Short mmCIF file of C-alpha atoms and ligand atoms in Angstrom, two decimals:
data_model
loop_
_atom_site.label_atom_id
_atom_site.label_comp_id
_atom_site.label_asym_id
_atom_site.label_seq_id
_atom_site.Cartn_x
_atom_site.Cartn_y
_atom_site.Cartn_z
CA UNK F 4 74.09 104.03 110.51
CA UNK F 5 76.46 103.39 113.38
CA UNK F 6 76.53 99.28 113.73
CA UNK F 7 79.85 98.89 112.00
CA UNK F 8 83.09 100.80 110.77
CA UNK F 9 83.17 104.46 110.79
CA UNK F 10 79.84 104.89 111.80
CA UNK F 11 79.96 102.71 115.02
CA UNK F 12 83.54 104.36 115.35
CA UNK F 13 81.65 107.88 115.92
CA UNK F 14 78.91 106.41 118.04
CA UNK F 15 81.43 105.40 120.49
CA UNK F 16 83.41 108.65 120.72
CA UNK F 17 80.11 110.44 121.38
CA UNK F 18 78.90 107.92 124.04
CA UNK F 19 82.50 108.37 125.53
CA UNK F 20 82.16 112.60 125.86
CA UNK F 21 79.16 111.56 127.58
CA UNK F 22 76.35 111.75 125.01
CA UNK F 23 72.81 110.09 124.53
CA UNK F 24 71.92 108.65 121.40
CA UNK F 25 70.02 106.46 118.92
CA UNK F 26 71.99 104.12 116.38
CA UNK F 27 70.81 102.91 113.00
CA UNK F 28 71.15 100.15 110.70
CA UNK F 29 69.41 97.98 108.65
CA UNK F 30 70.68 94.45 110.54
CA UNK F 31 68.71 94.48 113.95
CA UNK F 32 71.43 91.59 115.29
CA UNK F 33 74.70 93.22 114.56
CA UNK F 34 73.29 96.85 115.80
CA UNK F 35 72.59 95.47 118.78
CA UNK F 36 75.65 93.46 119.74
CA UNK F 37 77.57 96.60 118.54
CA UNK F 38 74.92 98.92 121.04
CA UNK F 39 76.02 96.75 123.85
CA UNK F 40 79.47 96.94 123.26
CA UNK F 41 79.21 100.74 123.18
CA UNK F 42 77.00 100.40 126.75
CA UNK F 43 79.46 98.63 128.36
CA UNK F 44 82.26 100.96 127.43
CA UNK F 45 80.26 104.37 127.62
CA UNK F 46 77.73 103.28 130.97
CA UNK F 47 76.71 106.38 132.00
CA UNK F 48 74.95 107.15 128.85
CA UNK F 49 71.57 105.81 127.38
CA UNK F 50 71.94 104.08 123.71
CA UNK F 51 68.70 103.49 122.01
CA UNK F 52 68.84 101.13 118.83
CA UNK F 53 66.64 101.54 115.60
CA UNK F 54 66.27 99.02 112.94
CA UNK F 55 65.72 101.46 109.74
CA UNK F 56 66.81 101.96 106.38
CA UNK F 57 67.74 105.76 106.16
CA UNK F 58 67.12 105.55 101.79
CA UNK F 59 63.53 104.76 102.81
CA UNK F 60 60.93 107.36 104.37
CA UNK F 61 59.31 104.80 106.54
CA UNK F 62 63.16 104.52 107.65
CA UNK F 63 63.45 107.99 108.62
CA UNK F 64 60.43 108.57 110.06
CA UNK F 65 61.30 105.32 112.65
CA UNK F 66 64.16 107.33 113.80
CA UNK F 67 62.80 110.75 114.36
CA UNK F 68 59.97 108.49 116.33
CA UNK F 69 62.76 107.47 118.60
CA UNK F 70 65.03 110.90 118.62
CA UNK F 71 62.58 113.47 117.77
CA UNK F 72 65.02 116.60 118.75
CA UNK F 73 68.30 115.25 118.48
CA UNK F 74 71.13 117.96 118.99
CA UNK F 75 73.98 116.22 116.76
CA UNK F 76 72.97 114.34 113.51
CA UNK F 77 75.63 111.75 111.88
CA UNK F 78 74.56 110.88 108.57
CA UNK F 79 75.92 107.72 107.01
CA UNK F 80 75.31 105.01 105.00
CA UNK F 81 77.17 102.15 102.94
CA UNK F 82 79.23 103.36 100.02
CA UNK F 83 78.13 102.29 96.29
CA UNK F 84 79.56 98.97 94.59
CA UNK F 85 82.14 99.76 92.32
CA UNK F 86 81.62 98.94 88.49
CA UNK F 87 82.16 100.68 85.33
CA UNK F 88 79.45 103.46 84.50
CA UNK F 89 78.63 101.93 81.64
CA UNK F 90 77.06 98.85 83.31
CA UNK F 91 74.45 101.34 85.75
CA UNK F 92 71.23 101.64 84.93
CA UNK F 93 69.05 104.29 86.16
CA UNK F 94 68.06 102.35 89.25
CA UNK F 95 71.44 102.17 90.05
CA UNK F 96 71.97 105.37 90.24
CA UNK F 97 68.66 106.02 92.18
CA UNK F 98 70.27 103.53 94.61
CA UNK F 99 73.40 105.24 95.29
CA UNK F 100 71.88 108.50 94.80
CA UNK F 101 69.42 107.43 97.61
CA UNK F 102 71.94 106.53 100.05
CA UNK F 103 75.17 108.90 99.29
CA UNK F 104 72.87 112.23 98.75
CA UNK F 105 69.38 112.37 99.77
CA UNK F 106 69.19 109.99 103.23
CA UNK F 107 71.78 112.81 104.77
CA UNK F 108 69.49 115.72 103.03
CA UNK F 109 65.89 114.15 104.39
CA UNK F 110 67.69 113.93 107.46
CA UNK F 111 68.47 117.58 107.20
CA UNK F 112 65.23 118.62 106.12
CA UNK F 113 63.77 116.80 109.70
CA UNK F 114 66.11 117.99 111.82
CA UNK F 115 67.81 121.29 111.55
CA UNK F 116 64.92 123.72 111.75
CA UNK F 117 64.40 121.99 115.38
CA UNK F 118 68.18 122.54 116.09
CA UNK F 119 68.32 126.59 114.74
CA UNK F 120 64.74 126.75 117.27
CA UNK F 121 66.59 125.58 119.89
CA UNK F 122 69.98 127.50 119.23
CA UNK F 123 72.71 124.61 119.09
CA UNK F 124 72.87 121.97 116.81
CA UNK F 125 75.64 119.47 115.10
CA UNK F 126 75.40 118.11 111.59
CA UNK F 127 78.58 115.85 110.65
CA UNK F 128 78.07 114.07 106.72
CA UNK F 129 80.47 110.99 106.44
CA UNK F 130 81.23 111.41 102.56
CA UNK F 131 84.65 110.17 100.86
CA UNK F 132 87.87 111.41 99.68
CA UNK F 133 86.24 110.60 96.62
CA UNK F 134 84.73 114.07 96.78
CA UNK F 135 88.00 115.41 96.72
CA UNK F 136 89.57 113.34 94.23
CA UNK F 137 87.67 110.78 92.00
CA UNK F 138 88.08 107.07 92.35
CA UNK F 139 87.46 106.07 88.91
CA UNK F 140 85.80 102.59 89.72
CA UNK F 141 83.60 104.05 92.26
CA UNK F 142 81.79 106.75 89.67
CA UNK F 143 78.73 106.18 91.91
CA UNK F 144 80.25 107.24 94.55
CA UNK F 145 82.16 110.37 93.01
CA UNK F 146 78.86 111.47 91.35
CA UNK F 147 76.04 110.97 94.75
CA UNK F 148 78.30 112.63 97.29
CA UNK F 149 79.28 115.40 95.31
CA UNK F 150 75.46 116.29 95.19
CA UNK F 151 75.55 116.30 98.84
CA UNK F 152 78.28 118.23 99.07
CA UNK F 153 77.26 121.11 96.80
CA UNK F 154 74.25 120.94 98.52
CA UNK F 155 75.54 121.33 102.18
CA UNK F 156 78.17 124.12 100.82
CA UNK F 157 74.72 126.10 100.60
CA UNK F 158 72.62 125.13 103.71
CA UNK F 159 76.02 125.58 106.07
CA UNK F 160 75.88 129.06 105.63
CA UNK F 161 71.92 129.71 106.54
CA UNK F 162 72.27 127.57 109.35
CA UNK F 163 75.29 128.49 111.29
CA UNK F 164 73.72 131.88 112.46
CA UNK F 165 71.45 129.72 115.04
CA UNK F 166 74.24 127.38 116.26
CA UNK F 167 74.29 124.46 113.85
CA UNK F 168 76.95 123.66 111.45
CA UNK F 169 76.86 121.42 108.89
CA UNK F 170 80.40 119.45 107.91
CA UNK F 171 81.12 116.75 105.56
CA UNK F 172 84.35 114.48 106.49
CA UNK F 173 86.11 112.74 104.21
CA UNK F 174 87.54 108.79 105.07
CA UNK F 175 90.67 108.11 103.15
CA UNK F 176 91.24 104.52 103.74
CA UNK F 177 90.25 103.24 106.90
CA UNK F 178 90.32 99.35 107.84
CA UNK F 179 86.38 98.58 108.07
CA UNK F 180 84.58 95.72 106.31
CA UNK F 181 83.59 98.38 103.47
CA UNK F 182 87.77 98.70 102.97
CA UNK F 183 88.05 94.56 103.00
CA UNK F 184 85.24 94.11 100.58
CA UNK F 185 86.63 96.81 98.18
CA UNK F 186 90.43 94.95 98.52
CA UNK F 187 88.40 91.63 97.52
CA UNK F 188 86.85 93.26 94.30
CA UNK F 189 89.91 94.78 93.70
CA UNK F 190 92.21 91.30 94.34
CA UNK F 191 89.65 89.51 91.53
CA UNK F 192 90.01 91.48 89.06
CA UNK F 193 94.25 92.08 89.44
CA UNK F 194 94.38 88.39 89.56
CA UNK F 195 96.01 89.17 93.56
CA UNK F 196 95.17 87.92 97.05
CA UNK F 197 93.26 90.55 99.33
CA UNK F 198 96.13 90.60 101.80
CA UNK F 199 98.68 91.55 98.72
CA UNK F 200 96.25 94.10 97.61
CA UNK F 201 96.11 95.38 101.44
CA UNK F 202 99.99 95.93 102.00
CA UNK F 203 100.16 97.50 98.72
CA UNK F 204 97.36 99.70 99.02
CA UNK F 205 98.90 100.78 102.36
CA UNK F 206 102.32 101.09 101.22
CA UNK F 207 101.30 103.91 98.86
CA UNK F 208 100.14 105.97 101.84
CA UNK F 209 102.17 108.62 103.17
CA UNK F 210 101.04 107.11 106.25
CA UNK F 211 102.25 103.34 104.98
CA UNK F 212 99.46 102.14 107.12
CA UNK F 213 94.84 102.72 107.23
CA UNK F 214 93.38 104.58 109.27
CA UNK F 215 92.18 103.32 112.51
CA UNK F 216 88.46 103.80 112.43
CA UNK F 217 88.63 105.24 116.23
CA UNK F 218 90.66 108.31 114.58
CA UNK F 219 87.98 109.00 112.45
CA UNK F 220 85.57 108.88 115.77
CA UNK F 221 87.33 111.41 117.36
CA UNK F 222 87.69 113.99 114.71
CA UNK F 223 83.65 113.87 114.55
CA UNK F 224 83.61 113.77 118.00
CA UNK F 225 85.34 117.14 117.85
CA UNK F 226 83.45 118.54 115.29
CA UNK F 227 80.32 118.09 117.20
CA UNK F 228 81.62 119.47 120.21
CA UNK F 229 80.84 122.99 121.43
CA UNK F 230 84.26 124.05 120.36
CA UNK F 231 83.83 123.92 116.94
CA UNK F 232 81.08 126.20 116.77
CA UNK F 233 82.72 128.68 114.23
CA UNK F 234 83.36 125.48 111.70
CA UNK F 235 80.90 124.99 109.11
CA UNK F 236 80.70 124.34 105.56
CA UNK F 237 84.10 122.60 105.47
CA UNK F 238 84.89 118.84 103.71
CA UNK F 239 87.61 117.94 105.70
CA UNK F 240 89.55 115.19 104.41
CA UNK F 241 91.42 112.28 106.75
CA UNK F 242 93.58 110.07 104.22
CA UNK F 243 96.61 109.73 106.30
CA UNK F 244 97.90 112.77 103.36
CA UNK F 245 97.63 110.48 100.69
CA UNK F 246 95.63 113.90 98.48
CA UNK F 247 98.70 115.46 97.18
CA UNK F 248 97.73 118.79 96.80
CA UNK F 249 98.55 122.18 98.83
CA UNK F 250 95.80 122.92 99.73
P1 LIG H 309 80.58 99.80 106.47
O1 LIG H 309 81.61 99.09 107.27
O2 LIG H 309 79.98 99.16 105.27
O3 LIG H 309 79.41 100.26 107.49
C1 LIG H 309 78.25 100.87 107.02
C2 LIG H 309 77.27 101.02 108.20
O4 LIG H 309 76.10 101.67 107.73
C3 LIG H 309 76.81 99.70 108.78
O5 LIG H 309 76.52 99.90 110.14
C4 LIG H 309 75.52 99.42 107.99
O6 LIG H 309 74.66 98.52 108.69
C5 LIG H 309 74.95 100.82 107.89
N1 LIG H 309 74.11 101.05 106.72
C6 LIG H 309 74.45 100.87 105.42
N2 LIG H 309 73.43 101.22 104.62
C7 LIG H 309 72.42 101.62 105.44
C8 LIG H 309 71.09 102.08 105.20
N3 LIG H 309 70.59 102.20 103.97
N4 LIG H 309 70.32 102.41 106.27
C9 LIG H 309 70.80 102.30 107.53
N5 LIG H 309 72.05 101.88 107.81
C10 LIG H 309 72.85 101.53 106.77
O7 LIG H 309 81.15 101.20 105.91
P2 LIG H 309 82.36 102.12 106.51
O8 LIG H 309 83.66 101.61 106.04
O9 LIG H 309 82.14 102.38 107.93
O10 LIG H 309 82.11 103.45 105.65
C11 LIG H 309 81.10 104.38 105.98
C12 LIG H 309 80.89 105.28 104.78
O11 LIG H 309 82.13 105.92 104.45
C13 LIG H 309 80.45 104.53 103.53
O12 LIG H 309 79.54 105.33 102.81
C14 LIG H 309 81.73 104.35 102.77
O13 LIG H 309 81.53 104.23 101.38
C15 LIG H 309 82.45 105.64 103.11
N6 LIG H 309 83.91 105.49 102.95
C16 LIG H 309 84.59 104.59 103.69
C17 LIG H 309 85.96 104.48 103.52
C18 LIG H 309 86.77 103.47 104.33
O14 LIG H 309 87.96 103.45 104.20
N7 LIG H 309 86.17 102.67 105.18
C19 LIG H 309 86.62 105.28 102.58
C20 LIG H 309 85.89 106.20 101.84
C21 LIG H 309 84.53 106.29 102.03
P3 LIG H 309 73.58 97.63 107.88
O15 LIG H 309 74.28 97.06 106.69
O16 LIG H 309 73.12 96.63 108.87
O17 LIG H 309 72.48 98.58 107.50
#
């Protein structure tokens, strides 16, 4: 899911070390404006385009069609609306569920045993801090990814053996459209603008500023690279230090 924000972010870094690969999103226009721009930055590399839903099987199966053996997986998808849990139904939670937990662990399921076969493979979850430390309003969120995340603490460790790890990182705040949309929903119900929202929201960060999505690119870049073959099983959290804790 690489049209937009983080996703797109990592989709460039990758094209820019040099490597071939297949984006997905639902919205065939914006994919491939954002598959161009990545061409014309990256043009010694060959960027296929798929328009799938990765909650849906028919999804998933459309991209394996068109990257049967890929060697690096990014798994991504948007984040849940916030709310308060007692307005979520079960399909709801299926929803959020679908996206934040089992698109990344179908995914999985298609794709490692081909990587371990073939010796090398890269497996890099975009989750949330979230996972880390719970955003009360976005309990959909705090409850799907932490799912994935137990479950990739387990299949990390079978895995690594044959070559492939399998990491989770963890956005803090980074300026995409997901971070404007949840300053919007945030402004309406303080009674704020979005842009006082946004310099308080940033003030509180060690940082005092977002993160730029291309920093995010980079550190999966890096984690897919062949030098950080000895790194698995790790949720590594970039929030600018805004999680207060030691460790
Ligand atoms: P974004 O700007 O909303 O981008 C999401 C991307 O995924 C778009 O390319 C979107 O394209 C695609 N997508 C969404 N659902 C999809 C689906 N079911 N199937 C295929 N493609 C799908 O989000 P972002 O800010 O980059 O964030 C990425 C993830 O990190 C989200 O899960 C978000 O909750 C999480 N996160 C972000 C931040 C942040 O600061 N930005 C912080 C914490 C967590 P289409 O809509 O066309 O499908």
């Amino acid at each position: 899911s690489a049209s937009r924000g983080l996703g797109y972010a990592c989709a460039t870094r990758q094209a820019l070390e040099g490597v071939d690969e297949v984006m997905a999103a639902r919205t065939r226009d914006t994919m491939e404006e954002a598959a161009d721009r990545i061409r014309a930055e990256a043009p010694g590399v060959t960027i296929g385009t798929v328009a799938a839903d990765v909650t849906a099987d028919d999804g998933i199966q459309a991209l394996l069609a068109a990257c049967p053996e890929p060697d690096i997986l990014v798994n991504n998808a948007g984040g849940p609306p916030p709310g308060d849990f007692r307005d979520w139904d079960r399909e709801t939670w299926h929803k959020a569920i679908d996206a934040n937990m089992l698109a990344a662990i179908f995914l999985m399921k298609e794709t490692v045993d081909g990587m371990m076969a073939r010796g090398f493979g890269r497996v890099v979850n975009i989750t949330s801090g979230a996972v880390k430390a719970p955003i009360s309003i976005l309990g959909l969120s705090n409850g799907a990814r932490a799912g994935l995340t137990g479950f990739v603490a387990g299949l990390s460790r079978e895995t690594v053996a044959r070559g492939v790890t399998i990491n989770n990182l963890l956005p803090g705040p980074f300026d995409t459209d997901r971070l404007a949309s949840n300053f919007a929903a945030r402004a309406k119900r303080e009674g704020k603008t979005p842009d006082q929202v946004r310099q308080e929201s940033a003030a509180h960060n060690p940082a005092r500023r977002f993160g730029d999505p291309d920093e995010f690119g980079a550190a999966c870049a890096f984690l897919c690279s062949v030098h950080a073959g000895f790194m698995t099983g790790q949720n590594i959290l970039l929030d600018g230090g805004a999680f207060p804790g030691t460790l």
